[in-house]
Coordinates of N, CA and C in Angstrom, one line a residue:
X258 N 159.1 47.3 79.8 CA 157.7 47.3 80.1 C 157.5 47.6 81.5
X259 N 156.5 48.5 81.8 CA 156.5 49.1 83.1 C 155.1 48.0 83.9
X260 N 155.3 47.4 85.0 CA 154.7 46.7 85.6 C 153.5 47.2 86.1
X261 N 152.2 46.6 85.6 CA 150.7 47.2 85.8 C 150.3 47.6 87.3
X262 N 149.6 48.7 87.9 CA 149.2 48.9 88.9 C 147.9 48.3 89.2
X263 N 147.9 47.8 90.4 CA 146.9 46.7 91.1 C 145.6 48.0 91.6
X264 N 144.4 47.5 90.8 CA 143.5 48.7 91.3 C 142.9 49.3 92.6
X265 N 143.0 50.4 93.4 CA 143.0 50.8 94.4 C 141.9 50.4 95.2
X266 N 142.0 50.2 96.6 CA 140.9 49.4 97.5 C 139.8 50.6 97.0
X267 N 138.5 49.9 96.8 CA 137.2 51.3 96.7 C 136.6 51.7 97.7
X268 N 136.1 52.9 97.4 CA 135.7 53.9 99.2 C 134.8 53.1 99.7
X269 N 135.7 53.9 100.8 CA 134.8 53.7 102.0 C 133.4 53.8 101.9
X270 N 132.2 53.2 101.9 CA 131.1 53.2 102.2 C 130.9 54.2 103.1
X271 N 129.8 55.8 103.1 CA 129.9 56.6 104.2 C 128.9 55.5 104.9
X272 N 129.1 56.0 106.1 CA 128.1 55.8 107.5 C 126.7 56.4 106.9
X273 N 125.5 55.8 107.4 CA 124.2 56.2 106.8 C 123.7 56.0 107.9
X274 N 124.2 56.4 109.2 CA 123.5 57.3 110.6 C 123.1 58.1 110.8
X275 N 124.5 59.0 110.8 CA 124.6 60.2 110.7 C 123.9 61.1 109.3
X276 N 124.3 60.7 108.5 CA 123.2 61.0 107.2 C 121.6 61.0 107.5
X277 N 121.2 59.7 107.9 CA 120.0 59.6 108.2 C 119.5 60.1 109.0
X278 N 120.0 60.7 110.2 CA 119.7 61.4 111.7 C 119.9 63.1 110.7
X279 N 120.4 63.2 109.9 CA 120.4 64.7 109.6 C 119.1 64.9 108.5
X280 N 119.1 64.0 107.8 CA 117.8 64.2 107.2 C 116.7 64.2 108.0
X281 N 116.4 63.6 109.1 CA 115.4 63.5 109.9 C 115.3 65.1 110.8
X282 N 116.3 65.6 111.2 CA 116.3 66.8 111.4 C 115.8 68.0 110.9
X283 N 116.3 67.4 109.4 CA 116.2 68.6 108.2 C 114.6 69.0 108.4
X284 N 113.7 67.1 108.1 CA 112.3 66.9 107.7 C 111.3 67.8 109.2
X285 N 112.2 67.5 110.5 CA 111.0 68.8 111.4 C 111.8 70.0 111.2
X286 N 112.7 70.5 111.3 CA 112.8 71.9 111.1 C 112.2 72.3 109.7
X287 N 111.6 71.3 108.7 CA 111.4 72.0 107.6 C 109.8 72.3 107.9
X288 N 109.1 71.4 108.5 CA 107.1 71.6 109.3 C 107.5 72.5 110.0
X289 N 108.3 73.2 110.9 CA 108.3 73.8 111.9 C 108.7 75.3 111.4
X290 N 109.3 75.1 110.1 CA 109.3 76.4 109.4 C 108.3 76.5 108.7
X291 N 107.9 75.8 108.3 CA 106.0 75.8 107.4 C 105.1 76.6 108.4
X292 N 105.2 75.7 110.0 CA 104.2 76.4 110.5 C 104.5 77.5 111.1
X293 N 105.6 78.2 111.2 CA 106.3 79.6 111.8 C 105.9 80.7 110.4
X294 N 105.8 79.9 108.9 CA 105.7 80.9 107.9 C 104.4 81.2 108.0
X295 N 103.3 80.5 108.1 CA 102.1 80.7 108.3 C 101.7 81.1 109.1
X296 N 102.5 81.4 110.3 CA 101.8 81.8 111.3 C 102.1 83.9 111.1
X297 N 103.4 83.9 110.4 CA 103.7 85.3 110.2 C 103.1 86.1 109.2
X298 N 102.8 85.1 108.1 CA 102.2 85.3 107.0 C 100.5 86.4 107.7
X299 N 100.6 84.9 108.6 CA 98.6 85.8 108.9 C 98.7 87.1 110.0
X300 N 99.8 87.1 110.8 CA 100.2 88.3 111.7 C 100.1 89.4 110.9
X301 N 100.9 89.2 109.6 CA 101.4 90.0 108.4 C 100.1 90.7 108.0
X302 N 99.6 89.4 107.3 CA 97.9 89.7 106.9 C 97.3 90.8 107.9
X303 N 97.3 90.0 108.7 CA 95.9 90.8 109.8 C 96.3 92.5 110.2
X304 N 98.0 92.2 110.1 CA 98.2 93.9 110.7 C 98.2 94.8 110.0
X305 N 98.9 94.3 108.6 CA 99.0 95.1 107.1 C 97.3 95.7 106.8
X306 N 96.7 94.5 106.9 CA 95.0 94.9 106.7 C 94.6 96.2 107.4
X307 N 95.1 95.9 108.7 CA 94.2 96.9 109.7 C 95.0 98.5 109.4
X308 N 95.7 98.4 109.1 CA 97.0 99.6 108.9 C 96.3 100.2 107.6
X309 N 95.6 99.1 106.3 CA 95.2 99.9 105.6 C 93.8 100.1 105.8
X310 N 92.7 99.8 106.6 CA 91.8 100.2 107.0 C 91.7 101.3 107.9
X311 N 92.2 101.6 108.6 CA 93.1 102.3 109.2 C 93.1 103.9 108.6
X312 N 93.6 104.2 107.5 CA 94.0 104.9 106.8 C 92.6 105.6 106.2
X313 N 93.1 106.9 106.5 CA 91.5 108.1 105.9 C 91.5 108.0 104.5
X314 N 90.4 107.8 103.5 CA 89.9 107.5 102.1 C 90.7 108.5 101.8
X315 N 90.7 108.1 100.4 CA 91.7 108.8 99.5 C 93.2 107.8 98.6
X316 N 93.9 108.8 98.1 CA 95.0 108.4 97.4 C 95.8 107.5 98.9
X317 N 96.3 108.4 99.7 CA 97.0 107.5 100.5 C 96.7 106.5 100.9
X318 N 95.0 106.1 101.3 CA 94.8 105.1 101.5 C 95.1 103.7 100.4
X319 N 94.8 104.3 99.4 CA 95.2 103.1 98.1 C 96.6 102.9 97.6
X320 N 97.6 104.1 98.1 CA 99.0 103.6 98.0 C 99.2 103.1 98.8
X321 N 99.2 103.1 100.0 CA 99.6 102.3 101.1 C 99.1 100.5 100.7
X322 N 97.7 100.5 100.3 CA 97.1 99.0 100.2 C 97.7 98.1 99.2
X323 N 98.0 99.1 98.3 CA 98.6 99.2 96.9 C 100.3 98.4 97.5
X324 N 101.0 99.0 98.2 CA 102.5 98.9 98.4 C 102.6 97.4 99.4
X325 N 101.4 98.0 100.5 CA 101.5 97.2 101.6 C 101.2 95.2 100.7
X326 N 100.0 95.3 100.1 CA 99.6 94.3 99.4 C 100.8 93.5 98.5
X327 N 101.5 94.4 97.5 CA 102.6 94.0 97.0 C 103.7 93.6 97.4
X328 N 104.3 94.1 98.5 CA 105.2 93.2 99.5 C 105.0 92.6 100.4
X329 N 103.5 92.3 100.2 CA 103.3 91.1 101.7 C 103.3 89.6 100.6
X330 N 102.5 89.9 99.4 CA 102.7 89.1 98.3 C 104.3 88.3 97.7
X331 N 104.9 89.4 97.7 CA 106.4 89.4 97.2 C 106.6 88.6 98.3
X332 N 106.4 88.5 99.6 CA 107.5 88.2 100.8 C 106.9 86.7 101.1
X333 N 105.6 87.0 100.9 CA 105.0 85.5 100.7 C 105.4 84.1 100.1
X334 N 106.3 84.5 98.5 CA 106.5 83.7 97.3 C 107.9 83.7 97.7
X335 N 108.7 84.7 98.0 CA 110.0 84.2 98.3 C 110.3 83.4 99.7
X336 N 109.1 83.7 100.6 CA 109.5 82.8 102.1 C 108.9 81.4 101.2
X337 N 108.2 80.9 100.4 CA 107.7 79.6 100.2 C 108.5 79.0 99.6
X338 N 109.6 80.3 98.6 CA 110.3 79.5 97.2 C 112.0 79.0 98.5
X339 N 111.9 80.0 99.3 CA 113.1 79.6 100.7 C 112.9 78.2 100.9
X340 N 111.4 78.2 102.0 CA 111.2 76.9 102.5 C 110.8 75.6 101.5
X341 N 110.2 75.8 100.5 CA 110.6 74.8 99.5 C 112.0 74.0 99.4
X342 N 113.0 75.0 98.7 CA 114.7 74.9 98.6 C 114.7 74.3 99.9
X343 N 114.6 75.0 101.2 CA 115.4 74.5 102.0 C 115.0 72.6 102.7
X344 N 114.1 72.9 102.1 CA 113.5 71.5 102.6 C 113.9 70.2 101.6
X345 N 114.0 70.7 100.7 CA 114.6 69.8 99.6 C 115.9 69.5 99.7
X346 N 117.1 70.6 100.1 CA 118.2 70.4 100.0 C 118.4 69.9 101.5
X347 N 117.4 69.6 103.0 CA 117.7 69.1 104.3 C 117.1 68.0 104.1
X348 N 116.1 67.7 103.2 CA 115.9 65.6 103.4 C 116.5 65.2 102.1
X349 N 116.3 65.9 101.2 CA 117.4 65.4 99.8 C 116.0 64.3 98.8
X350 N 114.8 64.7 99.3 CA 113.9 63.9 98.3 C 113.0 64.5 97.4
X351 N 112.4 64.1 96.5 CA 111.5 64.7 95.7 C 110.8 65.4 96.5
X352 N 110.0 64.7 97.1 CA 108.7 65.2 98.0 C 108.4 65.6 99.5
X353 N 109.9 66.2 99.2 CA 110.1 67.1 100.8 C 109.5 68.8 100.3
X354 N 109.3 68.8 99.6 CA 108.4 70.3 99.4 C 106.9 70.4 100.4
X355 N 106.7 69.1 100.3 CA 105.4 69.0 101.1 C 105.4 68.9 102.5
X356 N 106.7 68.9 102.8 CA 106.9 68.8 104.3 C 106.8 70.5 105.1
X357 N 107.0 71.6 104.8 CA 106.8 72.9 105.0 C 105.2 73.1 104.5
X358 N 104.8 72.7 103.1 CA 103.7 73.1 102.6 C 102.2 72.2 103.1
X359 N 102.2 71.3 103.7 CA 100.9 70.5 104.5 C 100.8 71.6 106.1
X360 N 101.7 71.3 106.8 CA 101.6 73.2 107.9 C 101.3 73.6 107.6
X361 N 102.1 74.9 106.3 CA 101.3 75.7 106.4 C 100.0 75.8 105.7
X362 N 99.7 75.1 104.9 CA 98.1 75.2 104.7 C 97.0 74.7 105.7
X363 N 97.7 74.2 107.0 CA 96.7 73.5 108.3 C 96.8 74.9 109.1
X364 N 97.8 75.6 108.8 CA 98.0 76.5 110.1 C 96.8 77.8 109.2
X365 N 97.3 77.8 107.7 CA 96.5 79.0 107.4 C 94.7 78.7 107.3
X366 N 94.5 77.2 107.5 CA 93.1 77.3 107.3 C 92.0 77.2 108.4
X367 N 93.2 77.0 109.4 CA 92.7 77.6 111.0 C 93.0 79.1 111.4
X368 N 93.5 79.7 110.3 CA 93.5 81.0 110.7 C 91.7 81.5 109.9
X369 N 90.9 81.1 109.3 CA 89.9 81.2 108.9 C 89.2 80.8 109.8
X370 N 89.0 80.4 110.7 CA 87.7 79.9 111.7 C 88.5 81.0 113.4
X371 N 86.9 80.9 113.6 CA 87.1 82.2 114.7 C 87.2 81.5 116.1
X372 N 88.3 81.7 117.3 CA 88.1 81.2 118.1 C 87.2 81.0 119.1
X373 N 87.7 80.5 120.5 CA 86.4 80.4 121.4 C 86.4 82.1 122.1
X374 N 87.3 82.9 121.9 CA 87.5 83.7 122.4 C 87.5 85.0 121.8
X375 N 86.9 84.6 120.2 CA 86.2 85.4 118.9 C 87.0 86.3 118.4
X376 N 88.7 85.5 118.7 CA 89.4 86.5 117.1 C 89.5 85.6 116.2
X377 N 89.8 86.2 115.0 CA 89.8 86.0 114.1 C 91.1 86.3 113.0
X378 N 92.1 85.7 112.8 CA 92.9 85.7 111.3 C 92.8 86.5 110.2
X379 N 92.1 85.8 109.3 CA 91.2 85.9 108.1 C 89.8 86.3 108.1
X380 N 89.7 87.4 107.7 CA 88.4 87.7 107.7 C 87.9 87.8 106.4
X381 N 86.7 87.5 105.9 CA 86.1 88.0 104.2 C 87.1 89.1 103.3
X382 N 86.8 90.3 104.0 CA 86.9 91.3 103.6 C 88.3 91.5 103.6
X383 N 89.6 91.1 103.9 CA 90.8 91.3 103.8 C 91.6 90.5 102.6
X384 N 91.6 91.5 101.8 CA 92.0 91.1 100.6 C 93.4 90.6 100.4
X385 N 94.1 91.7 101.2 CA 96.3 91.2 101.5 C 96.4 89.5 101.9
X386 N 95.2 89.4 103.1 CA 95.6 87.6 103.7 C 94.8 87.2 102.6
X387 N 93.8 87.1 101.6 CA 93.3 86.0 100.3 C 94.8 86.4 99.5
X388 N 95.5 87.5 99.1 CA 96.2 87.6 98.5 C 97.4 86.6 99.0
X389 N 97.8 86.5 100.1 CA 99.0 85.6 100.4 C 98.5 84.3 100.7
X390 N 97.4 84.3 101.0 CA 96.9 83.2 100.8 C 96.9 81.9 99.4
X391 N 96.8 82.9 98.2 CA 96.5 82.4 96.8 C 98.1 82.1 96.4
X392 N 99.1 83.6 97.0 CA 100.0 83.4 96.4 C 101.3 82.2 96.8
X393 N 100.8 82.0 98.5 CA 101.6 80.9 99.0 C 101.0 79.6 98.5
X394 N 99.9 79.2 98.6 CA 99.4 78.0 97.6 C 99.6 77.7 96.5
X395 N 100.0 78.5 95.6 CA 100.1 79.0 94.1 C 102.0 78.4 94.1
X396 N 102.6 79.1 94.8 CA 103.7 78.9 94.8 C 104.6 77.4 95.1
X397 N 103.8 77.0 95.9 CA 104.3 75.2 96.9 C 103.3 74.6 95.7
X398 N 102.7 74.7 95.1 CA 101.9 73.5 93.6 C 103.3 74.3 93.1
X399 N 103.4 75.0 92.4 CA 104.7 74.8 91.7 C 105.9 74.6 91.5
X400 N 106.1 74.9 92.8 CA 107.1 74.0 93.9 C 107.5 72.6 94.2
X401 N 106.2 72.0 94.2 CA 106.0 70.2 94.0 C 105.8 70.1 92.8
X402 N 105.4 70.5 91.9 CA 105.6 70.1 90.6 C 106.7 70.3 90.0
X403 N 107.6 71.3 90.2 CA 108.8 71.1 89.3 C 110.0 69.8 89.9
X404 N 109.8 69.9 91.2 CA 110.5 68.8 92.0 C 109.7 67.4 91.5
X405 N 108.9 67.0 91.0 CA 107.6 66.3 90.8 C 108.8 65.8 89.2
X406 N 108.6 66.9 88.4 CA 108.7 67.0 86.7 C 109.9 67.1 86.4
X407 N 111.0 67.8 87.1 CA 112.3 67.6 86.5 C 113.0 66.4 86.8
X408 N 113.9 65.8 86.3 CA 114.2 64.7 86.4 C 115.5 64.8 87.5
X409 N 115.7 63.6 88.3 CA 116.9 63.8 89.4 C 118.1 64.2 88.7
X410 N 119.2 65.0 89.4 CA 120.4 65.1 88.7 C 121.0 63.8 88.6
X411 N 122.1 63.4 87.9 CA 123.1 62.2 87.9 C 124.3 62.5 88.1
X412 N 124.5 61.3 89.1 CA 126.3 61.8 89.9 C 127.1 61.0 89.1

Protein backbone atom coordinates (compact mmCIF):
# COMPACT_ATOMS: atom_id res chain seq x y z
CA UNK A 1 0.00 0.00 0.00
CA UNK A 2 1.42 3.23 -1.26
CA UNK A 3 1.49 5.97 1.60
CA UNK A 4 -1.15 8.89 1.15
CA UNK A 5 0.10 12.35 0.01
CA UNK A 6 -0.47 15.26 2.47
CA UNK A 7 -2.44 17.96 0.58
CA UNK A 8 -0.49 20.74 -0.89
CA UNK A 9 -0.12 24.32 0.97
CA UNK A 10 -3.08 26.53 -1.02
CA UNK A 11 -2.17 29.57 -3.13
CA UNK A 12 -0.96 32.25 -2.43
CA UNK A 13 -3.55 34.82 -2.00
CA UNK A 14 -2.66 37.48 -4.93
CA UNK A 15 -1.83 41.03 -3.60
CA UNK A 16 -5.03 43.26 -4.17
CA UNK A 17 -2.92 46.60 -4.53
CA UNK A 18 -1.63 46.32 -7.40
CA UNK A 19 -4.93 44.87 -8.78
CA UNK A 20 -6.78 47.59 -7.29
CA UNK A 21 -4.39 50.51 -8.42
CA UNK A 22 -4.82 48.92 -11.98
CA UNK A 23 -8.40 48.96 -11.95
CA UNK A 24 -8.37 52.47 -10.82
CA UNK A 25 -6.30 53.35 -13.82
CA UNK A 26 -8.34 51.33 -16.15
CA UNK A 27 -11.69 53.41 -14.55
CA UNK A 28 -9.84 57.24 -15.83
CA UNK A 29 -8.41 56.13 -18.89
CA UNK A 30 -11.76 54.68 -19.64
CA UNK A 31 -13.76 58.71 -18.98
CA UNK A 32 -10.83 60.06 -20.64
CA UNK A 33 -11.48 57.90 -23.65
CA UNK A 34 -15.34 58.74 -23.49
CA UNK A 35 -14.44 62.18 -23.47
CA UNK A 36 -11.65 62.08 -26.36
CA UNK A 37 -14.52 59.95 -28.38
CA UNK A 38 -16.91 62.67 -28.10
CA UNK A 39 -14.99 65.14 -28.71
CA UNK A 40 -13.84 63.48 -32.30
CA UNK A 41 -17.11 62.19 -32.92
CA UNK A 42 -18.37 66.16 -33.08
CA UNK A 43 -14.99 67.41 -35.03
CA UNK A 44 -16.13 64.39 -37.24
CA UNK A 45 -19.67 65.70 -37.30
CA UNK A 46 -19.05 69.27 -37.84
CA UNK A 47 -16.38 68.65 -40.67
CA UNK A 48 -18.08 65.79 -42.52
CA UNK A 49 -21.30 68.20 -42.48
CA UNK A 50 -19.58 71.10 -43.91
CA UNK A 51 -17.75 69.02 -46.60
CA UNK A 52 -21.22 67.83 -47.52
CA UNK A 53 -22.71 71.31 -47.61
CA UNK A 54 -20.01 72.25 -49.32
CA UNK A 55 -20.57 70.21 -52.28
CA UNK A 56 -22.60 71.69 -55.62
CA UNK A 57 -26.41 70.02 -55.67
CA UNK A 58 -26.74 67.06 -57.47
CA UNK A 59 -25.81 63.28 -57.36
CA UNK A 60 -22.39 63.91 -55.93
CA UNK A 61 -23.62 65.87 -53.42
CA UNK A 62 -25.92 62.95 -52.06
CA UNK A 63 -23.07 60.30 -52.57
CA UNK A 64 -20.81 61.94 -50.73
CA UNK A 65 -23.61 62.67 -47.67
CA UNK A 66 -24.73 59.22 -48.40
CA UNK A 67 -20.87 57.59 -47.78
CA UNK A 68 -19.67 60.34 -45.56
CA UNK A 69 -22.97 59.68 -43.11
CA UNK A 70 -22.43 55.95 -43.24
CA UNK A 71 -18.95 55.75 -41.98
CA UNK A 72 -19.14 58.44 -39.52
CA UNK A 73 -22.12 56.19 -38.15
CA UNK A 74 -20.19 52.86 -38.67
CA UNK A 75 -17.07 54.51 -36.87
CA UNK A 76 -19.26 55.81 -34.20
CA UNK A 77 -20.70 52.15 -33.08
CA UNK A 78 -17.43 50.52 -33.34
CA UNK A 79 -15.47 53.36 -31.24
CA UNK A 80 -18.40 52.87 -28.49
CA UNK A 81 -18.57 48.89 -28.95
CA UNK A 82 -14.15 49.51 -28.31
CA UNK A 83 -14.67 51.73 -25.39
CA UNK A 84 -17.42 49.71 -23.88
CA UNK A 85 -15.05 46.34 -24.11
CA UNK A 86 -12.28 48.17 -23.03
CA UNK A 87 -13.69 49.56 -20.07
CA UNK A 88 -15.14 46.45 -18.94
CA UNK A 89 -12.10 44.34 -19.38
CA UNK A 90 -9.77 47.59 -17.31
CA UNK A 91 -12.18 47.77 -14.08
CA UNK A 92 -13.54 44.12 -14.50
CA UNK A 93 -17.32 45.26 -13.30
CA UNK A 94 -20.63 45.16 -14.57
CA UNK A 95 -21.06 48.82 -14.72
CA UNK A 96 -17.93 50.08 -16.07
CA UNK A 97 -19.66 50.60 -19.47
CA UNK A 98 -20.90 53.74 -17.96
CA UNK A 99 -17.70 55.01 -17.10
CA UNK A 100 -16.74 56.04 -21.07
CA UNK A 101 -20.54 56.48 -21.64
CA UNK A 102 -21.66 59.43 -18.85
CA UNK A 103 -18.52 61.77 -20.80
CA UNK A 104 -19.44 61.22 -23.52
CA UNK A 105 -22.99 62.09 -23.38
CA UNK A 106 -21.72 65.43 -21.14
CA UNK A 107 -19.21 66.22 -23.72
CA UNK A 108 -21.77 65.62 -26.71
CA UNK A 109 -24.52 67.65 -24.99
CA UNK A 110 -22.29 70.64 -24.63
CA UNK A 111 -21.51 70.34 -28.02
CA UNK A 112 -25.25 71.49 -28.64
CA UNK A 113 -25.16 74.85 -26.82
CA UNK A 114 -23.30 77.68 -28.53
CA UNK A 115 -20.34 79.34 -27.00
CA UNK A 116 -19.46 82.78 -25.60
CA UNK A 117 -17.59 83.14 -28.59
CA UNK A 118 -20.71 81.77 -31.00
CA UNK A 119 -19.41 78.46 -32.35
CA UNK A 120 -21.28 75.90 -32.36
CA UNK A 121 -20.95 71.75 -32.63
CA UNK A 122 -24.26 70.61 -33.35
CA UNK A 123 -26.32 72.56 -35.25
CA UNK A 124 -30.38 71.65 -36.15
CA UNK A 125 -29.76 71.08 -39.52
CA UNK A 126 -26.74 68.59 -39.50
CA UNK A 127 -28.06 65.46 -39.87
CA UNK A 128 -24.35 63.11 -39.78
CA UNK A 129 -23.80 64.72 -35.83
CA UNK A 130 -27.96 63.66 -34.90
CA UNK A 131 -26.91 60.61 -36.71
CA UNK A 132 -23.80 59.74 -34.41
CA UNK A 133 -25.42 61.17 -31.95
CA UNK A 134 -28.53 58.53 -31.89
CA UNK A 135 -26.10 55.92 -33.00
CA UNK A 136 -23.50 56.32 -30.00
CA UNK A 137 -26.48 56.50 -27.47
CA UNK A 138 -28.18 53.69 -29.02
CA UNK A 139 -25.07 51.67 -28.81
CA UNK A 140 -23.68 52.27 -24.81
CA UNK A 141 -27.91 51.37 -23.70
CA UNK A 142 -26.93 48.23 -25.35
CA UNK A 143 -23.84 48.07 -24.15
CA UNK A 144 -25.08 48.45 -20.38
CA UNK A 145 -27.72 46.28 -20.88
CA UNK A 146 -26.11 43.23 -22.10
CA UNK A 147 -23.34 43.74 -19.32
CA UNK A 148 -26.61 44.48 -17.10
CA UNK A 149 -28.46 40.97 -18.57
CA UNK A 150 -25.91 38.33 -19.16
CA UNK A 151 -24.97 36.66 -16.32
CA UNK A 152 -21.12 36.84 -14.85
CA UNK A 153 -18.89 34.13 -16.25
CA UNK A 154 -17.80 31.27 -13.46
CA UNK A 155 -14.25 30.46 -12.73
Amino acid sequence: MAPEQEPGAPPARPRRGPDLALRIVGAVVAVWTGVLAAGLELIFATGAWELVKGRPEGVSRTVVGIAVGLGGVAGAIALTVLLGWFAHAAVGTRWAAALPALPWFVVVVAGGFRTTEGDLALTGDNVLGLGLIVAGAVTFAVLGFRQLVVPPPTH
